[in-house]
XYZ file of C-alpha atoms in Angstrom:
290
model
C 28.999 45.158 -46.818
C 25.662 45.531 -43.925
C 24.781 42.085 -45.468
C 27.384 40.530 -45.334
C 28.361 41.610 -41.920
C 24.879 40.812 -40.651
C 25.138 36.633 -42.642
C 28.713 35.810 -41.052
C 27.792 37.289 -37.456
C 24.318 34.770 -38.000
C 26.520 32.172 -39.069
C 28.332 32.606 -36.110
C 25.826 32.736 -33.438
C 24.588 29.213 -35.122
C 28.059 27.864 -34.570
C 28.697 29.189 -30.946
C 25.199 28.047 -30.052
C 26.318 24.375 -30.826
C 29.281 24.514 -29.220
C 27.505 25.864 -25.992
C 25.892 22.841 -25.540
C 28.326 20.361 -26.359
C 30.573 21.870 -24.097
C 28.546 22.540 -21.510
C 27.679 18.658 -21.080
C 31.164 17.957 -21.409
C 32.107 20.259 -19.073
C 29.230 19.629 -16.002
C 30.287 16.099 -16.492
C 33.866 16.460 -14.905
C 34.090 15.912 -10.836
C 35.203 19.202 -8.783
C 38.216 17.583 -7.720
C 39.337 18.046 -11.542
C 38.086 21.240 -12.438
C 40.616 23.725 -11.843
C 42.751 25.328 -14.222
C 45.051 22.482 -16.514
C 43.626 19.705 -14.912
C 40.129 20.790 -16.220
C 41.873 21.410 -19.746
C 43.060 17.914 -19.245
C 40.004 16.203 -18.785
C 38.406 17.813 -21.422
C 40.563 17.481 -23.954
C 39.594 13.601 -23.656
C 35.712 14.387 -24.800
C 34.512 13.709 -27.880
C 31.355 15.510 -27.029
C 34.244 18.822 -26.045
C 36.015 18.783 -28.874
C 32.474 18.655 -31.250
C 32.087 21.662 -29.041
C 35.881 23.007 -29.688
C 35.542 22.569 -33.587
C 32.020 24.649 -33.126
C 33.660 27.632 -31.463
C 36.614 27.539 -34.135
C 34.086 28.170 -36.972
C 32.098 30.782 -34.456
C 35.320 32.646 -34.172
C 36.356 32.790 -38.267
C 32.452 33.779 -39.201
C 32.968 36.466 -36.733
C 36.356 37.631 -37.886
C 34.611 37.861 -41.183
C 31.527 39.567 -40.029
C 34.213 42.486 -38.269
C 35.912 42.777 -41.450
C 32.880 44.170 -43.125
C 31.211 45.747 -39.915
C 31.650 47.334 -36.969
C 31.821 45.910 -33.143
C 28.549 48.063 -32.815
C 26.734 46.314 -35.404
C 28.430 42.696 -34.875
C 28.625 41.629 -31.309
C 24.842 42.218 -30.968
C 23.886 39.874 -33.405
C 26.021 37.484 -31.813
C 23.513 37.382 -28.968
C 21.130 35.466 -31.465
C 23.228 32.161 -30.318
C 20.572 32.161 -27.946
C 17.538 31.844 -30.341
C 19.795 28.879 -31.627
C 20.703 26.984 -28.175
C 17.309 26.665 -27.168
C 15.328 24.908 -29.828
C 19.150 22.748 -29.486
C 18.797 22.264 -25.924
C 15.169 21.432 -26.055
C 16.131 19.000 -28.740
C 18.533 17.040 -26.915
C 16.226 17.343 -23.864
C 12.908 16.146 -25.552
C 10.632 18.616 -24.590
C 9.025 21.500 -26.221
C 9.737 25.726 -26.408
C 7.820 27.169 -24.006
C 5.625 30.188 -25.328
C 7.414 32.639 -23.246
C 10.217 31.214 -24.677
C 9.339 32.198 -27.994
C 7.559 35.423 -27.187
C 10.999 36.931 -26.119
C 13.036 35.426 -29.091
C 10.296 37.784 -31.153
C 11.307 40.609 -29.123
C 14.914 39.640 -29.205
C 14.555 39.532 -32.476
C 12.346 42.611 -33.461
C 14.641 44.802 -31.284
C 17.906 43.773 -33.057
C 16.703 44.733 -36.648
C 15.376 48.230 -35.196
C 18.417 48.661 -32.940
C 20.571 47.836 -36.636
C 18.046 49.907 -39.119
C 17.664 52.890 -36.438
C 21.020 53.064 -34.124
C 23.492 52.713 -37.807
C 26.510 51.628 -35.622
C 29.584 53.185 -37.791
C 33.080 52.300 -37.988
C 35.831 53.643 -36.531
C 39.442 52.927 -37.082
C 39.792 48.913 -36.706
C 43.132 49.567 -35.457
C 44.128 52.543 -32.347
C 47.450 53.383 -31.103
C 48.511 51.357 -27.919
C 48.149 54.477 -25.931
C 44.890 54.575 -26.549
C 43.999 51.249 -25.183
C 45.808 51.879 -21.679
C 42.970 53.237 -19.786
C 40.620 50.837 -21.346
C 42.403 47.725 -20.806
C 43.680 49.155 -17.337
C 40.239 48.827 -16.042
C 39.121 45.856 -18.193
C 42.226 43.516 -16.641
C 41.736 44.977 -13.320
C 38.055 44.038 -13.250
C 38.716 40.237 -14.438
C 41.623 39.994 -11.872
C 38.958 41.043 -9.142
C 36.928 38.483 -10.460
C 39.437 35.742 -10.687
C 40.427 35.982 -7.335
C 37.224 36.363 -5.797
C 35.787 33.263 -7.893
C 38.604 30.758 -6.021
C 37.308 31.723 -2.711
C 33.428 30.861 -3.778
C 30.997 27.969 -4.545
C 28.502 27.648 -6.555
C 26.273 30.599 -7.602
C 28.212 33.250 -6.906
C 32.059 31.318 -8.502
C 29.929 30.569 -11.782
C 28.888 34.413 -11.893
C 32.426 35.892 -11.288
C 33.597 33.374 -13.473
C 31.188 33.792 -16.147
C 31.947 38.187 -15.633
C 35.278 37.365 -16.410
C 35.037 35.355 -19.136
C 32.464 38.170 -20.322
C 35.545 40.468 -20.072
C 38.110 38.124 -22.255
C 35.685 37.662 -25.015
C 34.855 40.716 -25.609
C 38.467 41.945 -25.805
C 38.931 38.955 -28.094
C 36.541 40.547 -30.071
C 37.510 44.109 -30.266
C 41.213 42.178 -31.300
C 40.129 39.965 -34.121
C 38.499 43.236 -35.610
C 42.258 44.329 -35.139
C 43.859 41.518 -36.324
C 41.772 41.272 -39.295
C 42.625 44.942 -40.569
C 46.407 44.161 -40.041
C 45.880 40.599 -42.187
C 44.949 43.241 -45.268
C 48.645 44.135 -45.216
C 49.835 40.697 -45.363
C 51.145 38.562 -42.873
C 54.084 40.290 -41.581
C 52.190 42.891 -39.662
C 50.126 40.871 -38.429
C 52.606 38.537 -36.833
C 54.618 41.827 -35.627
C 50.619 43.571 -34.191
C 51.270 42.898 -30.440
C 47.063 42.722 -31.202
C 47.521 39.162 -32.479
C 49.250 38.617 -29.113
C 46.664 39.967 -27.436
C 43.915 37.650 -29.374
C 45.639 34.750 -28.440
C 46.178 35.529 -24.641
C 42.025 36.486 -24.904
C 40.778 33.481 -26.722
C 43.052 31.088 -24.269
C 41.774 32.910 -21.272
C 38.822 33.074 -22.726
C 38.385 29.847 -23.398
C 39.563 28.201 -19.715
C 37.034 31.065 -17.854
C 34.460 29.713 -19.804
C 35.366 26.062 -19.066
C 35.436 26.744 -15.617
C 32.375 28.654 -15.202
C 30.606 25.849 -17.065
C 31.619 23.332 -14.727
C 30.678 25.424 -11.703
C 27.061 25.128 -12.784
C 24.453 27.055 -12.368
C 23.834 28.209 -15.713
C 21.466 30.080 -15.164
C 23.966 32.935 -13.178
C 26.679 31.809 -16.228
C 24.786 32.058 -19.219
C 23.664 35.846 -19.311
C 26.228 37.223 -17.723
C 28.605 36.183 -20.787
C 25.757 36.605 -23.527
C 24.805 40.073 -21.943
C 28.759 41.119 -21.002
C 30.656 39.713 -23.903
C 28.510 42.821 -26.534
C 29.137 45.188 -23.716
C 32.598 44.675 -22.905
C 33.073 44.635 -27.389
C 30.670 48.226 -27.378
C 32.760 49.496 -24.739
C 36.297 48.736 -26.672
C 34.700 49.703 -29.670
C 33.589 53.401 -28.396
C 36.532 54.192 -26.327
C 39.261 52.475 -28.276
C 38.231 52.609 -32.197
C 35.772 55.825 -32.230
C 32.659 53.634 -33.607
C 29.712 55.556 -32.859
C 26.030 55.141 -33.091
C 24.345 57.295 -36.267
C 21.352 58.148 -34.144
C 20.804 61.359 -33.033
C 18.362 63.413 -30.806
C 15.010 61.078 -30.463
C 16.765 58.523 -32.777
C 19.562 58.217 -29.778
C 16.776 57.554 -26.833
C 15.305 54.990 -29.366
C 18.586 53.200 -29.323
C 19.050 53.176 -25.565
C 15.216 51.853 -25.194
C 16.092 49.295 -27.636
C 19.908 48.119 -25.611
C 17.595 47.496 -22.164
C 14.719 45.937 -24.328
C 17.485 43.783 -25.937
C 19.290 43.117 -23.157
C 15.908 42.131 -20.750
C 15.325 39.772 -23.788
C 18.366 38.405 -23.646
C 18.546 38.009 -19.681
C 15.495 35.802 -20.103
C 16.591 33.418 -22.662
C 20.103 32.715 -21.645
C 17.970 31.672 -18.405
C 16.206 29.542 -20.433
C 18.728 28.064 -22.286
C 20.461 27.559 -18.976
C 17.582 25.197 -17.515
C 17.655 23.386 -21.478
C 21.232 22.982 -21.352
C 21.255 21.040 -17.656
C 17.922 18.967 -18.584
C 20.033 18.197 -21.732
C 23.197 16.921 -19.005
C 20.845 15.298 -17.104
C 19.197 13.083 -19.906
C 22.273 12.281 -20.643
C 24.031 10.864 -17.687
């Protein structure tokens, strides 16, 4: 079940990291004046290049399903964050130039830090599925927090709307997440509960919102704000859900458990720095192209 958990969330990341950059130079490509809310939708929906990207992030989103059916949030969302090791040798691709050592010095550590943070930390399941009392204070804060950052992103520019923008779509996803894992468990019964789970509701409202955030904070620019905030928030937001909502817990305990947290700021300082990277491949990547 660990291996096959671990090959679907790897497929995954592979598939996401394509659709990253296809939609990202779909996106950066549409004028200001058309980039809010349907209108954006609009225009993109008439892009090849987008909907390359689109078909991308709908076979992202069923390897991860699969990957939560056999493994915890814990254990999955990490591994999602390999999407990165993925985007840049596509971005550099596409741009024509070459990784940069540093470049490939923190995809080691990226990587290296993942396996121990798997082999030492032994996320564990919870239940896939919680009462809906039991996501009220959760989701209370969660929805609050986006709303903040929804508001506050229509009243910036640049920088700082791509940031709040990219936060919130941080938020969305990893709700989406912790509601696949949801959806997934109720699928075992057969379709009826699933259509009746008011958690399918809640995937499609996430993956929607999801989706338009992420549009939007694309088309802001400034990737390198965008980018890692959502690879860096999406996990947390998903560890969050997963600890307060489902009971998954890390195995770890006494030095094991300060191993783990060295590893989460090792993984996430790796992380920081290639979604940075990836940011700069992704706009020489737009550039060459227009």
């Amino acid at each position: 079940m660990l291996l096959l958990a671990i090959g679907f969330a790897l497929l995954a990341a592979l598939l996401f990291a394509v659709a990253w950059v296809a939609q990202q130079r779909a996106a950066s490509a549409v004028p200001d004046e058309q980039a809010r809310g349907l209108r954006l939708i609009l225009r993109l929906v008439r892009s090849p290049l987008w909907w390359a990207g689109f078909v991308g992030d709908v076979g992202g989103f069923l390897a991860q399903a699969a990957a939560l059916a056999f493994g915890s949030l814990l254990l999955v969302q990490p591994l999602i964050v390999t999407s990165l090791l993925f985007a840049l040798p596509l971005g550099a691709r596409f741009a024509g130039r070459v990784l940069r050592r540093s470049d490939l010095g923190w995809a080691a550590v990226l990587t290296v830090a993942l396996a121990a943070f798997v082999v030492v930390g032994d996320p564990t399941e919870g239940s896939p599925t919680a009462p809906t009392g039991h996501w009220v204070p959760t989701g209370a804060v969660l929805v609050g927090l986006l709303v903040v950052c929804v508001v506050a992103a229509g009243r910036r520019r640049g920088t700082a709307r791509a940031l709040l923008l990219a936060v919130a779509t941080a938020i969305a996803y990893g709700v989406l997440a912790a509601a696949t894992k949801a959806v997934v468990a109720l699928l075992e019964h057969g379709i009826g509960p699933a259509l009746t789970g008011w958690e399918t509701y809640l995937l499609v409202v996430a993956a929607v919102g999801g989706t338009l955030l992420q549009q939007s904070a694309f088309q802001a620019g400034d990737l390198a704000a965008s980018i890692p905030a959502v690879t860096v928030g999406e996990p947390v937001v998903a560890a969050i859900v997963g600890v307060t909502v489902l009971d998954e817990r890390i195995a770890a305990a006494g030095p094991g458990r300060l191993l783990v947290g060295v590893l989460v700021v090792v993984m996430a300082a790796a992380t920081i720095a290639l979604a940075r990277s990836s940011a700069r491949a992704t706009t020489d990547t737009s550039a060459a192209v227009s």
